[in-house]
Short mmCIF file of C-alpha atoms in Angstrom, two decimals:
data_model
loop_
_atom_site.label_atom_id
_atom_site.label_comp_id
_atom_site.label_asym_id
_atom_site.label_seq_id
_atom_site.Cartn_x
_atom_site.Cartn_y
_atom_site.Cartn_z
CA ARG A 1 0.07 0.12 -0.01
CA ARG A 2 3.02 2.52 0.75
CA SER A 3 4.56 1.74 -2.66
CA ILE A 4 1.02 2.54 -4.26
CA GLY A 5 0.70 5.60 -2.30
CA ALA A 6 4.34 6.47 -3.51
CA LEU A 7 3.32 6.04 -6.96
CA VAL A 8 0.30 8.39 -6.40
CA VAL A 9 2.43 10.90 -4.96
CA VAL A 10 4.63 11.05 -7.95
CA GLY A 11 2.08 11.26 -10.41
CA ALA A 12 0.42 14.03 -8.44
CA ALA A 13 3.89 16.00 -8.53
CA ALA A 14 4.34 15.30 -12.47
CA ALA A 15 0.68 16.89 -12.73
CA LEU A 16 1.58 19.78 -10.43
CA GLY A 17 5.02 20.36 -12.30
CA ALA A 18 3.15 20.44 -15.70
CA SER A 19 0.98 23.14 -14.26
CA ALA A 20 3.71 25.09 -12.96
CA LEU A 21 5.40 25.13 -16.39
CA GLN A 22 2.41 26.43 -18.15
CA ALA A 23 1.86 29.08 -15.50
CA ARG A 24 5.49 30.18 -15.87
CA ARG A 25 4.73 30.27 -19.47
CA SER A 26 1.89 32.20 -19.31
CA CYS A 27 3.58 34.54 -16.87
CA PHE A 28 6.23 35.20 -19.43
CA VAL A 29 4.01 35.61 -22.50
CA GLY A 30 1.43 38.08 -20.43
CA GLN A 31 4.50 40.32 -19.61
CA LEU A 32 5.37 40.48 -23.46
CA ARG A 33 1.86 41.37 -24.25
CA GLN A 34 1.51 44.03 -22.07
CA PRO A 35 1.01 47.44 -23.87
CA PHE A 36 3.74 50.33 -23.21
CA GLY A 37 2.61 53.95 -23.57
CA HIS A 38 -0.16 55.67 -25.43
CA SER A 39 1.33 56.75 -28.94
CA GLY A 40 0.23 56.06 -32.32
CA PRO A 41 0.10 52.60 -33.44
CA ARG A 42 3.26 52.29 -35.54
CA SER A 43 5.64 54.06 -32.76
CA ARG A 44 3.75 52.06 -29.90
CA THR A 45 4.46 48.90 -32.09
CA ALA A 46 8.23 49.86 -32.35
CA ARG A 47 8.52 50.77 -28.61
CA GLU A 48 6.70 47.64 -27.45
CA ALA A 49 9.03 45.43 -29.58
CA GLN A 50 12.02 46.98 -28.08
CA GLN A 51 10.89 46.85 -24.69
CA ASN A 52 9.97 42.92 -25.21
CA GLU A 53 13.42 42.51 -26.17
CA GLU A 54 14.89 44.28 -23.39
CA TYR A 55 12.66 42.62 -20.92
CA LEU A 56 13.72 39.03 -22.47
CA LYS A 57 17.39 39.96 -22.40
CA LYS A 58 17.13 40.85 -18.69
CA LYS A 59 18.89 37.98 -16.37
CA VAL A 60 16.88 36.81 -13.66
CA TYR A 61 18.07 34.28 -10.81
CA ASP A 62 17.33 30.64 -11.38
CA THR A 63 16.65 28.74 -8.40
CA LEU A 64 17.36 25.28 -9.54
CA SER A 65 21.16 26.15 -10.76
CA GLY A 66 21.84 28.90 -8.33
CA GLN A 67 22.60 31.11 -11.20
CA SER A 68 21.28 34.10 -13.59
CA PHE A 69 20.08 33.48 -16.68
CA SER A 70 18.15 35.60 -19.41
CA ARG A 71 14.58 35.32 -19.54
CA ARG A 72 14.82 34.50 -23.26
CA ALA A 73 17.08 31.48 -22.43
CA GLN A 74 14.80 30.31 -19.82
CA LEU A 75 11.77 30.67 -21.95
CA THR A 76 13.36 29.04 -24.82
CA TRP A 77 14.33 25.97 -22.54
CA GLU A 78 10.81 25.81 -21.38
CA GLN A 79 9.63 25.78 -24.87
CA GLU A 80 12.07 23.02 -26.09
CA GLN A 81 12.36 20.97 -22.84
CA GLY A 82 9.12 21.43 -21.23
CA GLY A 83 9.17 17.81 -20.06
CA THR A 84 12.23 17.87 -18.19
CA LEU A 85 10.61 20.23 -15.49
CA VAL A 86 8.17 17.36 -15.26
CA LEU A 87 10.83 14.67 -14.57
CA LEU A 88 12.36 17.05 -12.49
CA GLY A 89 9.50 17.25 -10.19
CA ALA A 90 8.98 13.48 -10.48
CA ALA A 91 12.68 12.82 -9.20
CA ALA A 92 12.49 15.20 -6.63
CA ILE A 93 9.05 13.83 -5.29
CA THR A 94 10.88 10.32 -5.29
CA ALA A 95 13.80 11.16 -3.71
CA VAL A 96 11.88 13.04 -0.66
CA THR A 97 9.55 10.01 -0.65
CA GLY A 98 12.27 7.49 -0.06
CA LEU A 99 13.90 9.77 2.58
CA PHE A 100 10.70 10.24 4.70
CA GLY A 101 10.19 6.70 4.27
CA LEU A 102 13.42 5.97 5.55
CA LEU A 103 13.05 8.26 8.40
CA TYR A 104 9.73 6.52 9.18
CA ASN A 105 11.28 3.27 9.45
CA ALA A 106 14.01 4.64 11.67
CA VAL A 107 11.68 6.17 13.99
CA GLY A 108 9.55 2.70 14.18
CA GLU A 109 12.66 0.80 14.95
CA LEU A 110 13.90 3.02 17.49
CA ALA A 111 10.33 2.57 19.05
CA LEU A 112 10.43 -1.39 18.93
CA LEU A 113 13.78 -1.12 21.28
CA THR A 114 11.75 0.72 23.84
CA THR A 115 8.43 -1.15 23.71
CA PRO A 116 8.60 -4.70 25.42
CA ASN A 117 7.34 -7.86 23.28
CA ALA A 118 6.98 -5.95 19.97
CA ARG A 119 7.94 -7.42 17.00
CA ALA A 120 8.82 -5.92 13.49
CA ALA A 121 6.69 -6.49 10.29
CA VAL A 122 7.90 -9.43 7.95
CA GLU A 123 8.06 -6.96 5.11
CA SER A 124 9.94 -4.13 6.97
CA ILE A 125 13.36 -5.21 5.05
CA GLN A 126 11.90 -5.02 1.46
CA VAL A 127 9.92 -1.61 2.44
CA VAL A 128 13.19 -0.15 3.72
CA GLY A 129 15.07 -1.49 0.26
CA PHE A 130 12.63 0.33 -1.84
CA GLU A 131 12.47 3.50 0.09
CA PHE A 132 16.39 3.61 0.03
CA LEU A 133 16.33 2.67 -3.99
CA GLY A 134 13.78 5.66 -4.26
CA LEU A 135 16.34 8.06 -2.46
CA VAL A 136 19.30 6.99 -4.68
CA VAL A 137 17.53 6.94 -8.06
CA GLY A 138 15.42 10.31 -7.11
CA THR A 139 18.32 12.02 -5.83
CA GLY A 140 20.62 10.82 -8.76
CA SER A 141 18.06 11.81 -11.51
CA PHE A 142 17.43 15.26 -10.04
CA LEU A 143 21.31 16.05 -9.88
CA PHE A 144 21.74 14.62 -13.27
CA LEU A 145 18.44 16.58 -14.71
CA THR A 146 19.63 19.86 -13.05
CA GLN A 147 23.30 19.95 -14.43
CA ARG A 148 21.95 19.15 -17.84
CA ARG A 149 19.44 21.88 -17.54
CA THR A 150 21.87 24.37 -16.33
CA ALA A 151 24.43 23.46 -19.17
CA LEU A 152 21.71 24.12 -21.72
CA LEU A 153 20.73 27.43 -19.97
CA LYS A 154 24.53 28.56 -20.33
CA ARG A 155 24.52 27.68 -23.97
CA LEU A 156 21.06 29.45 -25.10
CA ASP A 157 22.31 32.32 -23.06
CA ALA A 158 25.48 32.60 -25.11
CA GLU A 159 23.15 32.19 -28.20
CA VAL A 160 21.00 34.94 -26.80
CA SER A 161 23.83 37.23 -26.79
CA LEU A 162 24.84 36.87 -30.19
CA GLY A 163 21.17 37.88 -31.41
CA SER A 164 22.03 41.29 -29.93
CA LEU A 165 25.19 41.81 -32.06
CA ARG A 166 24.90 44.33 -34.88
CA CYS A 167 26.25 44.53 -38.29
CA GLU A 168 26.14 46.82 -41.44
CA VAL A 169 24.90 44.80 -44.81
CA THR A 170 27.49 46.04 -47.83
CA ASP A 171 24.72 46.38 -50.02
CA GLY A 172 25.48 50.16 -50.15
CA LEU A 173 22.46 51.19 -48.54
CA GLY A 174 24.12 51.34 -44.96
CA MET A 175 21.47 49.83 -43.04
CA VAL A 176 22.45 48.51 -39.56
CA ARG A 177 20.68 45.34 -38.33
CA SER A 178 20.88 42.95 -35.46
CA VAL A 179 21.63 39.26 -35.70
CA THR A 180 17.93 38.85 -34.34
CA ASP A 181 16.57 40.82 -37.25
CA PHE A 182 17.46 37.95 -39.69
CA LYS A 183 15.39 35.55 -37.33
CA GLY A 184 12.80 33.76 -39.70
CA LYS A 185 14.30 35.09 -42.64
CA GLN A 186 17.69 34.37 -43.13
CA ARG A 187 20.38 31.73 -41.81
CA VAL A 188 23.48 33.52 -40.53
CA LEU A 189 27.27 32.47 -40.83
CA LEU A 190 29.61 34.51 -38.79
CA LEU A 191 33.33 34.54 -39.45
CA ILE A 192 35.58 35.97 -36.56
CA GLY A 193 38.86 36.62 -36.64
CA GLU A 194 41.71 38.77 -37.94
CA GLU A 195 44.54 36.49 -39.76
CA GLY A 196 42.92 35.48 -43.02
CA LEU A 197 39.50 36.80 -42.49
CA ALA A 198 39.97 38.95 -45.69
CA SER A 199 40.87 35.68 -47.90
CA ALA A 200 37.98 33.97 -46.24
CA VAL A 201 35.60 36.57 -47.35
CA LEU A 202 37.15 36.39 -51.08
CA ASP A 203 36.54 32.58 -50.79
CA ALA A 204 33.07 33.05 -49.76
CA GLU A 205 32.36 35.46 -52.33
CA ALA A 206 32.88 32.55 -54.85
CA TYR A 207 29.26 31.37 -53.62
CA ARG A 208 27.66 34.72 -53.53
CA ARG A 209 24.66 33.42 -55.80
CA ARG A 210 24.34 30.28 -53.47
CA TRP A 211 24.24 32.29 -50.39
CA ALA A 212 21.22 33.69 -51.97
CA THR A 213 19.40 30.45 -52.67
CA SER A 214 20.20 29.04 -49.72
CA SER A 215 18.89 32.26 -47.77
CA THR A 216 22.16 32.87 -45.83
CA VAL A 217 24.05 36.05 -45.12
CA VAL A 218 27.69 36.09 -44.28
CA ILE A 219 28.81 38.42 -41.37
CA ALA A 220 32.62 39.45 -40.99
CA ALA A 221 34.02 40.15 -37.55
CA GLY A 222 37.39 41.83 -38.17
CA SER A 223 39.18 45.20 -37.52
CA GLU A 224 40.03 45.53 -41.33
CA ASP A 225 38.04 46.77 -44.09
CA LEU A 226 36.46 44.16 -46.26
CA PRO A 227 37.60 43.35 -49.73
CA THR A 228 34.47 42.94 -51.08
CA ALA A 229 30.66 43.88 -50.94
CA GLY A 230 27.41 42.55 -51.79
CA ARG A 231 23.54 41.67 -50.19
CA TRP A 232 25.02 38.52 -48.98
CA LEU A 233 27.80 40.22 -46.91
CA ALA A 234 27.70 42.38 -43.86
CA LYS A 235 30.44 43.87 -41.49
CA ALA A 236 30.52 43.69 -37.80
CA GLU A 237 29.77 46.80 -36.09
CA SER A 238 31.93 46.01 -33.14
CA PRO A 239 34.31 42.89 -33.75
CA ASN A 240 35.36 42.66 -29.82
CA VAL A 241 31.64 42.15 -28.98
CA PHE A 242 31.47 39.28 -31.47
CA ARG A 243 34.79 37.74 -30.29
CA LYS A 244 33.30 38.07 -26.47
CA SER A 245 30.16 36.41 -27.44
CA ARG A 246 31.95 33.65 -29.27
CA ASP A 247 34.31 32.95 -26.31
CA ALA A 248 30.88 32.73 -24.09
CA LEU A 249 29.54 30.09 -26.52
CA TRP A 250 32.51 28.16 -26.58
CA ASP A 251 32.80 28.18 -22.75
CA ALA A 252 29.16 27.23 -22.42
CA ALA A 253 29.52 24.13 -25.05
CA ASN A 254 32.81 23.05 -23.10
CA TYR A 255 34.49 23.64 -26.26
CA GLY A 256 37.23 25.90 -24.48
CA PRO A 257 38.08 29.16 -25.11
CA PRO A 258 40.29 29.75 -28.17
CA GLY A 259 44.03 30.65 -27.42
CA ALA A 260 45.65 33.77 -28.79
CA ALA A 261 46.85 31.94 -31.88
CA ALA A 262 43.26 30.38 -32.58
CA ALA A 263 41.67 33.75 -31.72
CA GLN A 264 43.40 35.54 -34.31
CA LYS A 265 43.44 32.59 -37.15
CA GLY A 266 39.39 32.79 -36.97
CA SER A 267 36.39 30.84 -36.14
CA TRP A 268 32.81 30.38 -37.38
CA ILE A 269 29.42 30.09 -36.19
CA PHE A 270 26.53 28.90 -38.15
CA LEU A 271 22.67 30.21 -37.10
CA GLY A 272 19.78 28.51 -38.52
CA LYS A 273 16.67 30.77 -39.42
CA SER A 274 15.38 29.95 -35.86
CA GLY A 275 18.12 31.90 -34.29
CA ARG A 276 19.61 28.76 -32.72
CA VAL A 277 23.22 27.76 -33.22
CA ARG A 278 23.70 24.65 -35.75
CA GLY A 279 27.43 24.59 -35.77
CA PHE A 280 30.58 26.07 -34.88
CA GLY A 281 34.49 25.69 -35.03
CA ASP A 282 37.87 27.06 -34.97
CA GLY A 283 39.57 28.07 -38.50
CA PHE A 284 37.23 29.19 -41.39
CA PRO A 285 34.79 26.52 -43.07
CA GLU A 286 34.49 24.95 -46.37
CA PHE A 287 32.01 27.40 -47.60
CA ASP A 288 30.61 24.75 -50.08
CA GLN A 289 29.99 22.55 -47.07
CA VAL A 290 28.16 25.33 -45.41
CA VAL A 291 26.12 26.21 -48.31
CA ALA A 292 25.08 22.18 -48.67
CA PHE A 293 24.26 22.27 -45.28
CA ALA A 294 22.08 25.00 -45.12
CA GLY A 295 20.22 23.51 -47.79
CA VAL A 296 17.58 25.22 -50.33
CA ASP A 297 13.73 25.36 -50.83
CA GLU A 298 13.32 25.81 -54.21
CA ASN A 299 13.57 23.87 -57.22
CA LEU A 300 17.13 25.34 -58.55
CA SER A 301 16.77 23.32 -61.93
CA ARG A 302 14.55 26.30 -63.05
CA LEU A 303 17.17 28.74 -62.53
CA PRO A 304 18.49 30.32 -66.09
CA ASN A 305 21.59 29.27 -67.57
CA ARG A 306 23.65 32.40 -66.87
CA ALA A 307 24.12 34.78 -64.02
CA PRO A 308 24.38 38.41 -64.58
CA ILE A 309 27.96 39.21 -65.74
CA ASP A 310 29.52 42.23 -63.50
CA SER A 311 33.02 41.85 -65.03
CA ASP A 312 35.03 42.08 -67.82
CA GLU A 313 33.04 40.49 -70.31
CA GLY A 314 36.17 39.30 -72.35
CA VAL A 315 37.72 37.83 -69.76
CA VAL A 316 34.54 36.05 -68.59
CA GLY A 317 33.87 34.84 -72.07
CA ASP A 318 37.11 33.08 -72.12
CA ILE A 319 36.59 31.26 -68.77
CA LEU A 320 32.76 30.32 -69.62
CA ALA A 321 34.42 28.87 -72.98
CA VAL A 322 36.52 26.29 -71.17
CA HIS A 323 33.37 25.88 -68.78
CA ASP A 324 31.33 24.88 -71.70
CA ALA A 325 34.18 22.73 -72.98
CA PHE A 326 34.26 20.87 -70.05
CA TYR A 327 30.65 19.81 -69.95
CA GLU A 328 30.80 19.12 -73.52
CA ALA A 329 33.59 16.50 -72.93
CA LEU A 330 31.70 15.16 -69.94
CA LYS A 331 28.63 14.39 -72.15
CA GLU A 332 30.35 13.07 -74.85
CA GLY A 333 32.55 10.92 -72.54
CA ASN A 334 35.53 12.36 -74.33
CA SER A 335 38.62 12.18 -71.94
CA THR A 336 41.02 13.25 -74.83
CA ALA A 337 39.26 16.63 -74.99
CA MET A 338 38.85 16.76 -71.23
CA GLN A 339 42.59 16.35 -70.41
CA GLU A 340 43.25 19.52 -72.79
CA LEU A 341 41.20 21.73 -70.47
CA TRP A 342 43.37 20.97 -67.30
CA MET A 343 46.52 22.43 -65.94
CA GLU A 344 48.60 19.66 -64.46
CA SER A 345 48.03 19.21 -60.55
CA GLU A 346 50.75 19.50 -57.73
CA GLU A 347 48.86 17.01 -55.84
CA ASP A 348 49.66 13.32 -56.21
CA ASN A 349 47.31 11.69 -58.79
CA ARG A 350 48.31 8.30 -57.34
CA LYS A 351 46.12 9.13 -54.29
CA LYS A 352 44.29 5.94 -53.36
CA GLY A 353 40.78 6.06 -54.69
CA ARG A 354 41.35 8.55 -57.54
CA VAL A 355 39.81 7.45 -60.66
CA PRO A 356 41.60 8.56 -63.98
CA TRP A 357 39.55 10.50 -66.48
CA SER A 358 40.07 7.74 -69.06
CA SER A 359 37.72 5.42 -66.54
CA VAL A 360 35.70 8.56 -65.43
CA LEU A 361 34.42 9.18 -69.13
CA SER A 362 34.06 5.45 -70.22
CA GLY A 363 30.56 6.69 -70.98
CA PRO A 364 28.33 9.96 -71.36
CA ALA A 365 27.64 11.40 -68.18
CA ASP A 366 24.19 11.92 -67.21
CA VAL A 367 24.12 15.66 -66.94
CA LEU A 368 20.82 17.26 -68.38
CA ASP A 369 21.92 20.97 -67.93
CA VAL A 370 23.85 23.30 -66.01
CA VAL A 371 22.36 26.70 -64.76
CA ASP A 372 23.03 29.57 -62.97
CA VAL A 373 26.67 29.77 -63.87
CA ASP A 374 28.44 32.66 -62.17
CA VAL A 375 31.87 33.73 -62.72
CA VAL A 376 33.96 35.51 -59.94
CA LEU A 377 37.33 36.96 -60.62
CA ARG A 378 39.94 37.44 -58.01
CA SER A 379 41.35 41.18 -57.81
CA ASP A 380 44.48 40.61 -59.75
CA GLY A 381 42.91 38.82 -62.38
CA SER A 382 44.81 35.59 -62.41
CA GLU A 383 42.30 33.14 -60.89
CA ALA A 384 38.74 32.75 -61.21
CA THR A 385 36.00 30.56 -59.31
CA VAL A 386 33.01 29.55 -61.16
CA THR A 387 29.88 27.91 -59.42
CA SER A 388 26.81 26.64 -61.26
CA ILE A 389 24.12 24.17 -60.49
CA GLU A 390 23.97 20.62 -62.38
CA VAL A 391 20.67 19.34 -63.20
CA CYS A 392 20.94 15.51 -63.34
CA GLY A 393 18.79 12.74 -64.36
CA GLU A 394 17.52 9.67 -62.91
CA GLY A 395 21.01 8.07 -63.38
CA GLU A 396 22.24 10.56 -61.00
CA GLN A 397 19.93 9.83 -58.09
CA SER A 398 21.99 7.35 -56.36
CA VAL A 399 24.27 10.28 -55.27
CA LEU A 400 21.21 11.77 -53.60
CA ASN A 401 19.86 10.29 -50.46
CA GLU A 402 16.25 11.47 -51.17
CA ARG A 403 14.30 11.79 -54.43
CA PRO A 404 14.67 15.27 -55.99
CA PRO A 405 11.96 17.35 -57.07
CA ASP A 406 10.73 16.48 -60.36
CA GLY A 407 12.68 13.47 -60.65
CA LYS A 408 15.69 16.19 -61.34
CA GLY A 409 18.40 16.18 -59.00
CA THR A 410 20.80 19.25 -58.70
CA LEU A 411 24.41 19.35 -57.74
CA MET A 412 26.54 22.47 -57.02
CA ALA A 413 29.69 22.66 -58.70
CA THR A 414 32.49 24.51 -57.95
CA LYS A 415 35.26 25.07 -60.60
CA CYS A 416 38.89 26.90 -60.10
CA PHE A 417 40.52 28.31 -63.05
CA LYS A 418 44.13 29.74 -63.36
CA LYS A 419 46.00 31.19 -66.20
CA ASN A 420 49.09 28.99 -67.46
CA ALA A 421 52.17 30.18 -69.02
CA GLU A 422 50.69 31.17 -72.35
CA GLY A 423 48.06 33.24 -70.99
CA ALA A 424 45.26 30.66 -71.42
CA TRP A 425 42.52 29.94 -68.79
CA ARG A 426 42.98 26.28 -67.55
CA LEU A 427 41.00 24.20 -64.75
CA ILE A 428 42.78 23.27 -61.42
CA SER A 429 39.95 21.77 -59.61
CA HIS A 430 36.36 20.64 -60.06
CA GLN A 431 34.18 19.81 -57.01
CA THR A 432 30.40 18.73 -56.78
CA ILE A 433 28.11 18.30 -53.86
CA PRO A 434 24.41 17.39 -53.90
CA TYR A 435 22.30 20.62 -53.46
CA CYS A 436 18.72 20.34 -53.96
CA LYS A 437 15.33 20.57 -52.16
CA SER A 438 14.88 18.12 -49.02
CA THR A 439 18.36 16.68 -49.64
CA VAL A 440 21.23 16.57 -47.22
CA ALA A 441 24.73 16.11 -48.67
CA LEU A 442 26.55 13.32 -47.38
CA GLN A 443 29.43 13.15 -50.02
CA SER A 444 30.98 15.26 -52.52
CA LEU A 445 33.24 14.67 -55.77
CA GLN A 446 36.44 16.24 -56.13
CA CYS A 447 38.48 16.20 -59.58
CA ASN A 448 41.70 17.52 -61.01
CA SER A 449 43.82 16.73 -63.92
CA GLY A 450 44.34 13.27 -62.75
CA GLY A 451 40.78 12.16 -62.39
CA CYS A 452 38.30 12.23 -59.46
CA ILE A 453 37.65 10.98 -56.09
CA LEU A 454 34.47 10.51 -54.13
CA LEU A 455 34.73 12.10 -50.32
CA LYS A 456 32.42 11.33 -47.92
CA ARG A 457 31.29 13.64 -44.90
CA ASP A 458 32.41 12.69 -41.63
CA ALA A 459 29.79 11.44 -39.30
#
């Protein structure tokens, strides 16, 4: 009967925990909906939004952890991990029930020692065992869930600090926006560092069309001026604040604060449309991998064949001629014509797994079309990067882990060109990665003058 009573108490605790969660959430929402001031509708809405944001950013004391966290972090935790609060209540009641049961039995045993001819109940040892087990399991579960909750709140608090960071979009309009302003509309890739940041931004520029199709904006946080501009790029208003927010995120995720060398070398943080952190790391990432991870919502096979040309049309025309010749050789399975387009690679072509062009082009490739071809020239004019979307037929579906839209798969292709000694443009690398609606890229194909090799993403 005592065990049944304990279960009833635990169930009641779970119900009370759920009620407390709903009441706390309603309190937060009620505070957000309170009107501020009595001015016109438009100014009142702006003022309410600003005051709501200040209200959510304010830190309040959290009893369970003994620390202070922002209201936004606590509200986000309750929305995403609401069931954990119920489990915490159940664990606490289980531990308290076991503790009081043990105390009750201890008092009873003490009374037996002072009462003549009294005998202990036959089931007393079993009851004590269950009560001790309840105390141990309940206490252990409560401590584990509390520590896990505190760690997640620290990370959420660090993510909240990222949302308040401000930047200026380099589209010529001079608009200053906070990271939170992109929430629900665009993903955000933060590049933070000094050494190599300008070079990383130029590498990212090669994917300027892909950032648009993936609804992603790149924010560079460094002290130097950016080497390029565009709607896809923004400059951090205060790089030091970005670095402090990065360090807080690293610490909250137990990643460890970056050392002086790593801090100078750079780091990256990727935010989804929800505003939550989806990935981070030291150094600057492979941008084609980031674009493929971000994904795309539309059918890219419907894009026009060429992107608008904003560079020297003569130079771009020469590069596109080699680009088109590459696909002609690919479709025809002509390895001889393919070899003529390449500059000899410094990489060891005997690398395990690399397949020579004569084997790669043993038959025509199943490429239906190439669309949205975009040419980006380096400032000195000696190198260029071309990104495009390859539209593939049924034969390429094995590369994708889901059926692509309209029975057509799309791959994102990146080609690097360089001038040879004679001044002619030649290919130095070619890489494709799955990139279409509802598809997550798990592998990519890398090619050079010696052939191609299939690379799989680490799990």
